[in-house]
Coordinates of C-alpha atoms in Angstrom, one line a residue:
M1 CA -3.1 1.9 25.5
K2 CA -2.8 2.5 21.8
K3 CA -6.2 2.8 20.1
K4 CA -6.8 0.1 17.6
N5 CA -7.2 1.3 14.0
L6 CA -10.1 -0.5 12.1
K7 CA -8.1 -0.5 8.9
N8 CA -5.6 -2.8 10.6
S9 CA -8.2 -5.2 11.9
T10 CA -8.4 -8.4 9.9
P11 CA -11.7 -9.6 11.5
F12 CA -13.4 -6.3 10.7
K13 CA -12.1 -6.5 7.1
I14 CA -13.5 -10.1 6.7
F15 CA -16.8 -8.8 8.1
A16 CA -16.8 -5.9 5.7
F17 CA -16.0 -8.2 2.8
V18 CA -18.8 -10.7 3.6
S19 CA -21.2 -7.9 4.2
S20 CA -20.3 -6.3 0.8
F21 CA -21.1 -9.6 -0.9
V22 CA -24.5 -10.0 0.9
L23 CA -25.3 -6.3 0.1
L24 CA -24.4 -6.7 -3.5
C25 CA -26.7 -9.8 -3.8
I26 CA -29.5 -7.8 -2.1
T27 CA -28.9 -4.9 -4.5
V28 CA -29.0 -7.1 -7.6
I29 CA -32.1 -8.9 -6.4
S30 CA -33.8 -5.6 -5.6
I31 CA -33.0 -4.3 -9.1
A32 CA -34.3 -7.5 -10.8
A33 CA -37.4 -7.4 -8.6
A34 CA -38.1 -3.7 -9.5
A35 CA -37.6 -4.4 -13.2
F36 CA -39.9 -7.4 -13.0
M37 CA -42.6 -5.3 -11.3
V38 CA -42.3 -2.5 -13.8
E39 CA -42.5 -5.0 -16.7
F40 CA -45.7 -6.7 -15.4
D41 CA -47.5 -3.5 -14.3
F42 CA -47.4 -4.1 -10.5
Y43 CA -48.0 -0.4 -9.9
T44 CA -51.2 -0.1 -12.0
R45 CA -52.9 -3.5 -11.7
P46 CA -54.5 -5.0 -8.6
L47 CA -53.1 -8.1 -6.9
D48 CA -55.8 -10.5 -8.2
A49 CA -55.2 -9.5 -11.8
L50 CA -51.5 -10.1 -11.3
K51 CA -52.1 -13.5 -9.9
S52 CA -54.6 -14.3 -12.7
S53 CA -52.0 -13.3 -15.3
A54 CA -49.4 -15.4 -13.7
N55 CA -51.7 -18.4 -13.5
R56 CA -52.6 -18.0 -17.2
R57 CA -48.9 -18.1 -18.1
L58 CA -48.3 -21.2 -16.1
A59 CA -51.4 -22.8 -17.4
Q60 CA -50.3 -22.1 -21.0
E61 CA -46.9 -23.8 -20.3
I62 CA -48.8 -26.8 -19.0
S63 CA -51.0 -26.9 -22.2
Y64 CA -47.9 -27.0 -24.3
E65 CA -46.6 -29.9 -22.3
L66 CA -49.9 -31.8 -22.5
A67 CA -49.9 -31.3 -26.3
D68 CA -46.4 -32.6 -26.6
H69 CA -47.2 -35.7 -24.6
Y70 CA -50.4 -36.3 -26.6
E71 CA -48.6 -36.0 -29.9
N72 CA -46.2 -38.7 -28.7
Y73 CA -49.0 -41.2 -27.8
I74 CA -51.8 -40.4 -30.2
S75 CA -50.1 -42.2 -33.1
D76 CA -51.3 -45.5 -31.7
L77 CA -54.8 -45.4 -30.2
K78 CA -53.8 -48.3 -27.9
N79 CA -51.4 -45.9 -26.2
L80 CA -54.1 -43.4 -25.2
A81 CA -54.3 -45.1 -21.8
S82 CA -50.6 -44.7 -21.4
F83 CA -51.0 -41.0 -22.3
E84 CA -53.7 -40.6 -19.6
S85 CA -51.4 -42.3 -17.1
K86 CA -48.5 -40.1 -18.0
V87 CA -50.6 -36.9 -17.7
S88 CA -51.9 -38.1 -14.3
E89 CA -48.3 -38.4 -13.2
L90 CA -47.8 -34.8 -14.1
N91 CA -50.9 -33.8 -12.2
T92 CA -50.3 -35.8 -9.0
S93 CA -50.6 -33.6 -5.8
A94 CA -51.0 -30.5 -7.9
N95 CA -53.3 -27.5 -7.7
W96 CA -54.6 -27.8 -11.3
R97 CA -56.7 -30.2 -13.4
Y98 CA -57.1 -30.6 -17.2
T99 CA -59.7 -31.2 -19.8
I100 CA -58.8 -32.2 -23.4
K101 CA -61.5 -32.1 -26.1
G102 CA -61.1 -33.3 -29.7
D103 CA -61.5 -36.6 -31.5
E104 CA -60.8 -38.1 -28.1
S105 CA -61.4 -36.5 -24.8
F106 CA -59.7 -36.8 -21.5
S107 CA -60.3 -35.0 -18.2
N108 CA -59.6 -35.4 -14.5
Y109 CA -61.6 -32.3 -13.5
K110 CA -64.2 -33.2 -10.9
G111 CA -66.0 -29.9 -10.6
E112 CA -63.9 -28.2 -8.0
E113 CA -64.0 -24.5 -7.6
A114 CA -61.3 -23.2 -10.0
F115 CA -60.1 -20.6 -12.5
N116 CA -60.5 -22.0 -16.0
Y117 CA -58.0 -21.1 -18.7
N118 CA -58.8 -22.3 -22.3
F119 CA -56.1 -22.9 -25.0
Y120 CA -56.3 -24.3 -28.5
Q121 CA -53.4 -26.5 -29.4
Q122 CA -52.6 -28.4 -32.7
V123 CA -51.2 -31.9 -32.5
Y124 CA -49.7 -33.7 -35.5
V125 CA -51.1 -37.3 -35.9
Y126 CA -48.8 -39.6 -37.7
G127 CA -50.3 -41.7 -40.6
D128 CA -50.0 -45.4 -41.3
D129 CA -47.9 -46.1 -44.4
S130 CA -49.1 -49.7 -44.6
Q131 CA -52.6 -48.5 -45.1
N132 CA -51.8 -45.5 -47.2
V133 CA -53.0 -43.2 -44.4
S134 CA -51.0 -39.9 -44.3
G135 CA -50.4 -37.8 -41.2
E136 CA -52.3 -34.6 -40.4
F137 CA -52.7 -31.8 -37.8
K138 CA -55.6 -32.1 -35.5
G139 CA -56.9 -29.3 -33.2
Y140 CA -57.7 -29.8 -29.5
D141 CA -59.2 -27.6 -26.9
I142 CA -57.3 -27.8 -23.7
T143 CA -58.7 -26.3 -20.5
I144 CA -56.5 -26.0 -17.4
H145 CA -58.5 -25.7 -14.2
V146 CA -56.4 -23.9 -11.5
L147 CA -58.0 -24.6 -8.1
K148 CA -58.9 -21.6 -6.0
N149 CA -58.3 -23.6 -2.8
K150 CA -54.7 -24.6 -3.2
K151 CA -53.7 -27.3 -0.8
A152 CA -50.6 -28.7 -2.6
T153 CA -47.3 -27.1 -3.1
D154 CA -46.6 -26.6 -6.8
Q155 CA -45.7 -23.9 -9.3
F156 CA -49.1 -22.1 -8.9
S157 CA -48.9 -21.8 -5.1
F158 CA -45.2 -20.8 -5.2
C159 CA -45.9 -18.1 -7.9
E160 CA -48.8 -16.7 -5.9
K161 CA -46.6 -16.4 -2.8
I162 CA -43.8 -14.7 -4.7
I163 CA -46.3 -12.2 -6.3
G164 CA -47.8 -11.5 -3.0
I165 CA -44.4 -10.7 -1.4
L166 CA -43.3 -8.6 -4.4
Y167 CA -46.7 -6.7 -4.4
S168 CA -46.3 -5.8 -0.7
L169 CA -42.7 -4.6 -1.3
R170 CA -43.4 -2.8 -4.6
F171 CA -42.6 0.6 -3.0
S172 CA -40.3 -0.3 -0.2
I173 CA -38.0 -2.2 -2.6
Y174 CA -36.5 1.1 -3.7
V175 CA -35.7 1.9 0.0
V176 CA -34.0 -1.5 0.2
F177 CA -32.1 -0.8 -3.0
L178 CA -30.8 2.6 -1.8
L179 CA -29.8 1.3 1.7
S180 CA -28.1 -1.8 0.2
I181 CA -26.2 0.1 -2.5
S182 CA -25.1 2.8 0.0
L183 CA -23.9 0.3 2.6
F184 CA -22.2 -1.6 -0.2
A185 CA -20.4 1.5 -1.3
V186 CA -19.3 2.2 2.4
C187 CA -17.9 -1.4 2.7
I188 CA -16.1 -1.1 -0.7
A189 CA -14.6 2.3 0.3
F190 CA -13.4 0.9 3.6
L191 CA -11.9 -2.2 1.9
I192 CA -10.1 0.0 -0.6
I193 CA -8.7 2.4 2.1
S194 CA -7.6 -0.5 4.4
A195 CA -6.1 -2.6 1.5
G196 CA -2.6 -3.7 2.4
Y197 CA -2.6 -2.7 6.1
K198 CA -1.9 -5.4 8.7
K199 CA -2.2 -5.7 12.5
Q200 CA -0.2 -3.1 14.5
D201 CA 1.4 -1.8 11.3
D202 CA 0.8 1.5 9.5
E203 CA 2.9 0.4 6.5
I204 CA 1.4 -1.5 3.5
K205 CA 2.3 -5.2 3.5
L206 CA 1.9 -7.4 0.4
D207 CA 0.3 -10.8 0.8
F208 CA 0.4 -13.7 -1.7
F209 CA -2.3 -12.3 -4.0
D210 CA -0.8 -8.8 -3.9
K211 CA 2.6 -10.1 -5.2
I212 CA 1.0 -11.6 -8.3
P213 CA 1.6 -9.4 -11.3
T214 CA -1.6 -7.7 -12.4
D215 CA -1.5 -9.0 -16.0
I216 CA -1.0 -12.5 -14.7
F217 CA -4.0 -11.9 -12.3
T218 CA -6.1 -10.8 -15.3
A219 CA -5.3 -14.0 -17.1
L220 CA -6.3 -16.0 -14.0
L221 CA -9.6 -14.2 -13.9
F222 CA -10.4 -15.4 -17.4
V223 CA -9.5 -18.9 -16.3
V224 CA -11.9 -18.7 -13.4
G225 CA -14.6 -17.4 -15.7
F226 CA -14.0 -20.3 -18.1
L227 CA -14.1 -22.9 -15.3
N228 CA -17.4 -21.3 -14.1
Y229 CA -18.9 -21.8 -17.6
I230 CA -17.8 -25.5 -17.6
V231 CA -19.4 -26.0 -14.1
I232 CA -22.7 -24.4 -15.2
L233 CA -22.8 -26.6 -18.4
I234 CA -22.2 -29.8 -16.3
S235 CA -24.8 -28.8 -13.7
L236 CA -27.4 -28.2 -16.5
E237 CA -26.7 -31.7 -17.8
I238 CA -27.1 -33.3 -14.4
S239 CA -30.1 -31.5 -12.8
A240 CA -31.6 -28.0 -12.3
A241 CA -31.3 -28.4 -8.5
L242 CA -27.6 -28.8 -8.8
L243 CA -27.4 -25.7 -10.9
I244 CA -29.4 -23.7 -8.4
M245 CA -27.1 -24.9 -5.6
S246 CA -23.9 -24.1 -7.5
I247 CA -24.9 -20.6 -8.6
P248 CA -24.4 -19.0 -5.1
V249 CA -21.1 -20.8 -4.6
L250 CA -19.8 -19.7 -8.0
A251 CA -21.0 -16.2 -7.4
F252 CA -19.1 -16.0 -4.1
I253 CA -15.9 -17.4 -5.8
D254 CA -16.2 -14.9 -8.6
Y255 CA -16.8 -12.0 -6.2
T256 CA -13.8 -13.0 -4.1
S257 CA -11.6 -13.2 -7.2
I258 CA -12.7 -9.8 -8.5
A259 CA -12.2 -8.3 -5.0
L260 CA -8.7 -9.7 -4.7
Y261 CA -8.0 -8.4 -8.3
I262 CA -9.2 -4.9 -7.4
K263 CA -7.2 -5.0 -4.2
N264 CA -4.1 -5.9 -6.2
I265 CA -4.6 -2.9 -8.5
V266 CA -5.2 -0.5 -5.5
I267 CA -2.1 -1.6 -3.6
K268 CA 0.1 -1.5 -6.7
T269 CA -1.2 2.0 -7.6
R270 CA -0.7 3.2 -4.0
L271 CA 2.9 2.0 -4.0
E272 CA 3.4 3.5 -7.5
S273 CA 4.5 0.1 -8.8
F274 CA 1.6 -0.9 -11.1
I275 CA 3.5 -0.6 -14.3
S276 CA 6.9 -1.8 -13.0
D277 CA 5.3 -5.0 -11.5
L278 CA 3.7 -6.1 -14.7
F279 CA 5.0 -9.5 -15.9
V280 CA 5.4 -8.2 -19.4
V281 CA 7.4 -5.2 -18.2
R282 CA 9.6 -7.4 -16.0
F283 CA 10.2 -9.8 -18.9
F284 CA 11.2 -7.1 -21.3
K285 CA 13.4 -5.5 -18.7
W286 CA 15.2 -8.8 -18.1
L287 CA 15.4 -9.4 -21.8
F288 CA 16.8 -6.0 -22.7
S289 CA 18.6 -5.3 -19.4
P290 CA 22.1 -5.7 -21.0
V291 CA 21.1 -3.2 -23.8
I292 CA 19.6 -0.8 -21.3
R293 CA 22.7 -0.9 -19.1
F294 CA 24.9 -0.3 -22.2
V295 CA 22.8 2.7 -23.4
K296 CA 22.9 4.3 -19.9
R297 CA 26.7 4.2 -20.0
E298 CA 27.9 7.7 -20.8
N299 CA 31.5 6.7 -21.8
S300 CA 32.4 3.7 -23.9
N301 CA 35.6 1.9 -24.2
R302 CA 37.6 3.1 -27.2
R303 CA 38.4 -0.5 -28.3
T304 CA 34.7 -1.5 -28.3
V305 CA 33.8 1.6 -30.3
I306 CA 36.5 0.8 -32.9
I307 CA 35.2 -2.8 -33.0
G308 CA 31.6 -1.6 -33.5
L309 CA 32.6 0.7 -36.3
S310 CA 34.7 -2.0 -38.0
V311 CA 31.8 -4.5 -37.8
G312 CA 29.4 -2.0 -39.3
L313 CA 31.8 -1.4 -42.2
V314 CA 32.2 -5.1 -42.8
L315 CA 28.5 -5.7 -42.8
F316 CA 28.0 -2.8 -45.3
L317 CA 30.6 -4.3 -47.6
L318 CA 29.1 -7.8 -47.3
I319 CA 25.6 -6.7 -48.1
S320 CA 26.5 -4.2 -50.9
V321 CA 28.9 -6.5 -52.9
D322 CA 27.1 -8.5 -55.7
F323 CA 23.7 -7.5 -54.3
E324 CA 22.3 -7.2 -57.8
N325 CA 23.5 -10.7 -58.8
G326 CA 21.1 -12.4 -56.3
N327 CA 23.9 -13.9 -54.2
Y328 CA 23.0 -11.8 -51.2
L329 CA 21.2 -14.4 -49.0
P330 CA 24.3 -16.2 -47.7
K331 CA 26.0 -12.9 -47.2
L332 CA 23.0 -11.7 -45.2
I333 CA 23.1 -14.8 -43.0
L334 CA 26.8 -14.4 -42.4
A335 CA 26.4 -10.7 -41.8
G336 CA 23.7 -11.4 -39.3
I337 CA 25.7 -13.9 -37.3
T338 CA 28.7 -11.6 -37.3
A339 CA 26.5 -8.7 -36.1
I340 CA 25.1 -10.8 -33.3
I341 CA 28.5 -11.9 -32.1
A342 CA 30.0 -8.4 -32.3
F343 CA 27.0 -6.8 -30.7
S344 CA 27.0 -9.3 -27.9
Y345 CA 30.7 -8.7 -27.3
F346 CA 30.2 -5.0 -27.5
I347 CA 27.4 -5.0 -24.9
V348 CA 28.9 -7.5 -22.5
R349 CA 32.3 -5.7 -22.4
N350 CA 30.7 -2.4 -21.7
N351 CA 28.4 -3.8 -19.0
K352 CA 31.4 -5.4 -17.3
M353 CA 33.2 -2.1 -17.3
A354 CA 30.0 -0.5 -16.0
E355 CA 30.0 -2.9 -13.0
L356 CA 33.6 -1.9 -12.2
V357 CA 32.8 1.8 -12.4
D358 CA 29.6 1.3 -10.2
T359 CA 31.6 -0.6 -7.6
S360 CA 34.3 2.0 -7.5
E361 CA 31.7 4.7 -7.0
K362 CA 30.2 2.8 -4.1
I363 CA 33.6 2.4 -2.5
K364 CA 34.3 6.1 -3.0
N365 CA 31.0 6.9 -1.2
G366 CA 31.9 4.7 1.8
Y367 CA 30.0 1.5 0.9
F368 CA 32.8 -0.9 1.7
Q369 CA 30.6 -4.0 1.6
S370 CA 30.6 -3.7 -2.2
T371 CA 32.9 -6.2 -4.0
V372 CA 33.7 -7.0 -7.6
N373 CA 32.8 -10.5 -8.8
T374 CA 36.0 -11.4 -10.7
S375 CA 34.9 -14.9 -11.8
R376 CA 33.4 -13.5 -15.0
L377 CA 36.1 -11.0 -15.8
Y378 CA 39.1 -11.4 -18.1
G379 CA 42.2 -9.5 -19.1
E380 CA 42.8 -6.0 -17.7
M381 CA 39.3 -5.9 -16.3
Y382 CA 40.1 -8.9 -14.1
T383 CA 43.3 -7.1 -12.9
L384 CA 41.3 -4.0 -12.2
G385 CA 38.6 -5.9 -10.3
C386 CA 41.2 -7.6 -8.1
N387 CA 42.8 -4.3 -7.4
L388 CA 39.5 -2.7 -6.4
N389 CA 38.8 -5.6 -4.0
R390 CA 42.2 -5.2 -2.4
I391 CA 41.7 -1.4 -2.0
N392 CA 38.3 -2.1 -0.5
D393 CA 39.8 -4.5 2.0
G394 CA 42.4 -2.0 3.0
M395 CA 39.8 0.7 3.4
K396 CA 37.7 -1.6 5.6
I397 CA 40.8 -2.2 7.9
A398 CA 41.5 1.6 8.0
V399 CA 37.9 2.4 8.9
S400 CA 37.8 -0.3 11.5
D401 CA 41.0 1.0 13.1
K402 CA 39.6 4.5 13.1
T403 CA 36.4 3.4 14.7
K404 CA 38.2 1.5 17.4
S405 CA 40.4 4.6 18.1
E406 CA 37.3 6.9 18.4
R407 CA 35.6 4.3 20.6
F408 CA 38.7 4.1 22.8
K409 CA 38.9 7.9 23.1
T410 CA 35.2 8.1 24.0
E411 CA 35.5 5.3 26.6
L412 CA 38.6 7.0 28.0
I413 CA 36.8 10.3 28.4
T414 CA 33.8 8.6 30.0
N415 CA 35.9 6.6 32.5
V416 CA 38.1 9.6 33.5
S417 CA 35.0 11.8 34.0
H418 CA 33.4 9.1 36.2
D419 CA 36.7 8.8 38.2
L420 CA 36.8 12.6 38.7
K421 CA 33.2 12.8 40.1
T422 CA 34.0 11.2 43.4
P423 CA 37.0 13.4 44.5
L424 CA 35.3 16.4 43.0
T425 CA 32.2 15.8 45.1
S426 CA 34.4 15.7 48.2
I427 CA 36.0 18.9 47.3
I428 CA 32.7 20.6 46.8
N429 CA 31.3 19.3 50.1
Y430 CA 34.3 20.4 52.1
T431 CA 34.3 23.8 50.4
D432 CA 30.7 24.2 51.5
L433 CA 31.7 23.2 55.0
L434 CA 34.5 25.8 55.0
S435 CA 32.2 28.5 53.8
E436 CA 29.9 27.9 56.7
L437 CA 32.7 28.5 59.2
N438 CA 33.1 32.0 60.8
L439 CA 36.5 32.8 59.4
E440 CA 37.9 36.2 60.2
D441 CA 40.6 36.2 57.6
D442 CA 39.2 38.0 54.5
R443 CA 41.8 36.3 52.3
A444 CA 40.6 32.9 53.4
K445 CA 37.1 33.8 52.6
E446 CA 38.1 34.9 49.1
Y447 CA 40.1 31.7 48.6
I448 CA 37.0 29.7 49.6
K449 CA 34.9 31.6 47.0
V450 CA 37.4 30.9 44.2
L451 CA 37.7 27.3 45.2
S452 CA 33.9 26.9 45.3
R453 CA 33.5 28.7 41.9
Q454 CA 36.2 26.6 40.2
S455 CA 35.0 23.3 41.7
Q456 CA 31.5 24.0 40.4
R457 CA 33.0 24.8 37.0
L458 CA 34.9 21.6 37.0
K459 CA 31.7 19.7 38.0
K460 CA 29.9 21.2 35.0
L461 CA 32.8 20.3 32.7
T462 CA 32.7 16.7 34.0
E463 CA 29.0 16.5 33.5
D464 CA 29.3 17.9 30.0
L465 CA 32.1 15.4 29.1
I466 CA 29.9 12.5 30.2
E467 CA 26.9 13.8 28.3
A468 CA 29.0 14.5 25.2
S469 CA 30.4 11.0 25.3
K470 CA 26.9 9.5 25.6
A471 CA 25.4 11.7 22.9
S472 CA 28.2 11.0 20.4
T473 CA 28.0 7.3 20.8
G474 CA 24.1 7.2 20.9
N475 CA 24.1 5.8 24.4
I476 CA 21.1 7.9 25.4
K477 CA 17.5 6.7 25.4
I478 CA 15.3 8.9 23.3
N479 CA 11.6 9.0 24.2
F480 CA 9.8 10.3 21.2
E481 CA 6.5 12.1 21.7
K482 CA 4.4 14.8 20.1
I483 CA 6.0 18.2 21.0
D484 CA 4.7 21.7 20.5
V485 CA 8.1 23.3 19.6
V486 CA 6.7 26.8 19.8
E487 CA 5.7 26.3 23.4
L488 CA 9.0 24.7 24.2
V489 CA 10.9 27.7 22.7
N490 CA 8.8 30.1 24.7
Q491 CA 9.4 28.2 27.9
S492 CA 13.2 28.2 27.2
L493 CA 13.1 31.9 26.4
G494 CA 11.3 32.7 29.6
E495 CA 13.8 30.8 31.7
F496 CA 16.7 32.7 30.1
A497 CA 15.0 36.1 30.0
E498 CA 16.9 37.3 33.1
N499 CA 20.3 36.1 31.7
L500 CA 19.7 37.8 28.4
E501 CA 18.6 41.0 30.2
N502 CA 21.8 41.0 32.3
V503 CA 24.0 41.2 29.1
H504 CA 21.5 43.7 27.5
L505 CA 20.3 41.3 24.7
T506 CA 16.8 41.8 23.2
P507 CA 15.2 38.5 22.1
I508 CA 12.8 38.6 19.1
L509 CA 10.7 35.5 18.5
K510 CA 9.0 34.9 15.1
T511 CA 6.7 31.9 14.4
T512 CA 4.5 31.0 11.4
S513 CA 1.9 29.5 13.7
Q514 CA 0.8 29.4 17.4
S515 CA 1.4 25.7 17.6
I516 CA 3.9 23.6 15.5
F517 CA 4.3 20.0 16.3
I518 CA 7.3 17.7 15.8
N519 CA 8.2 14.2 17.0
A520 CA 11.0 14.5 19.5
D521 CA 12.1 14.0 23.1
G522 CA 11.0 17.0 25.1
K523 CA 13.8 16.7 27.7
R524 CA 16.6 16.3 25.1
L525 CA 15.3 19.1 22.9
Y526 CA 15.1 21.5 25.9
R527 CA 18.8 20.6 26.5
V528 CA 19.6 21.6 23.0
F529 CA 17.8 25.0 23.4
E530 CA 19.5 25.5 26.8
N531 CA 23.0 25.0 25.2
L532 CA 22.2 27.4 22.4
F533 CA 20.9 30.1 24.8
C534 CA 24.0 29.6 27.0
N535 CA 26.1 30.1 23.9
I536 CA 24.2 33.3 23.0
V537 CA 24.6 34.7 26.5
K538 CA 28.4 34.0 26.6
Y539 CA 29.4 35.1 23.1
S540 CA 26.9 37.8 21.9
Q541 CA 27.7 41.5 21.6
E542 CA 26.0 43.4 24.4
G543 CA 23.2 45.7 23.4
T544 CA 22.2 43.7 20.2
R545 CA 19.2 41.7 19.2
V546 CA 18.8 37.9 19.3
Y547 CA 16.4 36.5 16.6
I548 CA 14.7 33.1 17.3
A549 CA 12.4 31.8 14.5
V550 CA 10.2 28.7 14.2
E551 CA 8.9 28.2 10.7
E552 CA 7.0 25.6 8.7
R553 CA 8.2 24.8 5.2
Q554 CA 6.4 22.0 3.4
D555 CA 6.9 18.9 5.6
R556 CA 9.8 20.4 7.7
V557 CA 10.1 22.6 10.7
Y558 CA 13.0 25.1 10.8
I559 CA 14.2 26.4 14.2
S560 CA 16.9 29.1 14.0
F561 CA 18.9 31.1 16.6
K562 CA 20.7 34.2 15.3
N563 CA 23.0 36.5 17.3
I564 CA 25.9 39.0 16.7
S565 CA 29.2 37.6 18.0
R566 CA 31.2 39.8 20.4
D567 CA 34.5 38.5 19.0
M568 CA 35.6 37.7 15.5
I569 CA 34.8 34.1 14.6
V570 CA 38.1 32.7 13.5
V571 CA 37.1 29.0 13.3
T572 CA 35.2 27.3 10.5
E573 CA 31.5 26.3 10.8
N574 CA 32.4 22.6 11.0
E575 CA 35.0 23.1 13.7
L576 CA 32.5 24.9 15.9
T577 CA 30.5 21.7 16.4
E578 CA 33.6 19.7 17.4
R579 CA 34.4 19.0 21.1
F580 CA 36.5 21.4 23.1
V581 CA 36.2 24.1 20.4
R582 CA 35.2 27.6 21.6
G583 CA 34.3 30.8 19.7
D584 CA 36.9 32.9 21.6
S585 CA 40.4 31.6 20.8
S586 CA 41.8 33.3 23.9
R587 CA 39.4 31.2 26.1
N588 CA 38.7 34.1 28.4
T589 CA 35.1 33.2 28.9
E590 CA 33.7 30.3 31.0
G591 CA 32.7 27.2 29.1
S592 CA 33.9 23.8 28.1
G593 CA 33.6 24.0 24.3
L594 CA 31.1 21.1 24.4
G595 CA 27.8 22.9 24.1
L596 CA 27.4 23.0 20.4
S597 CA 28.8 19.4 20.0
I598 CA 26.2 18.1 22.5
A599 CA 23.4 20.1 20.8
K600 CA 24.3 18.6 17.4
S601 CA 24.5 15.0 18.7
L602 CA 21.2 15.3 20.6
T603 CA 19.5 16.8 17.6
E604 CA 20.7 14.0 15.3
L605 CA 19.6 11.4 17.9
Q606 CA 16.1 12.8 17.5
E607 CA 16.3 12.4 13.7
G608 CA 16.9 16.1 13.1
D609 CA 19.6 18.1 11.3
F610 CA 21.9 20.6 13.1
K611 CA 23.6 23.2 11.0
I612 CA 25.9 26.2 11.8
R613 CA 26.2 29.3 9.6
C614 CA 28.6 32.2 10.0
D615 CA 28.4 35.4 7.9
G616 CA 30.9 37.8 9.3
D617 CA 29.9 38.4 12.9
L618 CA 26.5 36.9 12.4
F619 CA 26.2 33.5 14.0
E620 CA 23.2 31.2 13.2
A621 CA 22.3 27.8 14.6
L622 CA 19.6 26.0 12.5
L623 CA 17.6 22.9 13.6
I624 CA 15.5 21.0 11.1
F625 CA 12.9 18.4 12.1
K626 CA 10.1 16.6 10.2
R627 CA 6.7 18.2 10.8
L628 CA 3.8 16.2 12.1

């Protein structure tokens, strides 16, 4: 069972993303808490002093609020009762009491055990214009009594709880910060590494957000930020509670947007398409594509060159004549229109010619699906386009006929080989039976040996024909797996050691590493090595050395077999890999002439390259595979 890769797991990515958001929030909160504690001396002051300082700050805010209310009601002494009622509303179910002393005094303090905080506030008392009484500032002593036994839930009890929690975490908050930021970095690193990978796929796949050009995505981020600003303003106008509830939602939306933006940049960078996928770049490429195609053309049509030079001369004359008399504006407009028309014609004509040349190049290289769109051509270019399409159609028919002919030959060889197997099997069986008889005639025994040897040779030829047919048509199942090619070469060399020794050949193996791995079919690759060793045994000069090398070069593995040929090599390198071609033109040795052809077909089926090199009597077979 294939082990599941976490970078391809969508649930794990979602978990890592949500975890990174939570960890970022914890990191920000821990930084804010640490800064707050440093600011208010949590590390040098006792807990009671910190609570007292916080109570004084809250009490001072309350004194400001009381002074503001008093200033609103004191202008009319009849409203003092309304003021006292309003202040009582502020003080309902709270852990504090108040005492105001001045021209008038108010208090709801009943002697409870409390911390007392005294403040002096000035209140402006408006005058009475009808009685010529002007307004003036009056001072009042305001005492806020914060109860020691806090039974209600208000800002004082809440603040004391927060201070108590922060005080208990004043040292461990740094451990929380380090853990949260470390785990956050791990989550971000995983999300960056796994960006673009989907289930059961090791290739990067683009989703909807990845396909958005990065510059457009940047503009969308600014839009999201502006919408957040609008939502915050509206929430402030409605209520503080709505603002508090909207902040986490907005934060998560912003974080998601930024994460998708970074993912977009990472994937575009990994695919090396960051610049080319920008909307601005695409737009200018589209806008100037005719000009770019024209500039890339190495050869220009003579007629368009003449037209361009003529237009340039006309423009020069139009601009230069009567320039000093001030009548140049109409001439400039006319010159500009003429230049645009001529330049457009110049570019369009050359681009049409470029399309014809490109299509002809594709047809020359065997891409017969390419056709010329003649609907936008005219004149001789239209004729040329039609002729190219007719040539293309003729080439398609010729290639199709050639392919059918090759397929018919292959099927014929396969069918004949299969038909030969049944009578050949009978011949071999009856030959074996005759060899088991006690024949006294020596000539009969010799005939039986010849018959047995030749029938076995015919059997091998039939099997090679079938295998060559399957290999050339790709009708063989390839089971790719991780193969140690050095080990497989050693195994093949060991099995052919006796055969090599019989013809006095000395094998020399050279490798750049003890283990070199490729992705191939072990059974088919062994068949390739077997054919090459058989070829070496049959055609090598006795008493010479055979060099086998397995080398790593960058991302490729090179496997070479070199030997000295016994006979002069009179055929070309390409002909040696064709079927029924043998190195000895006299055909005195046993063999079908299919070994190298089968080896080449099997190598190519395993996504490798098979090459033959001949230098005098030196014969080399080279196999090239991609290294794992």
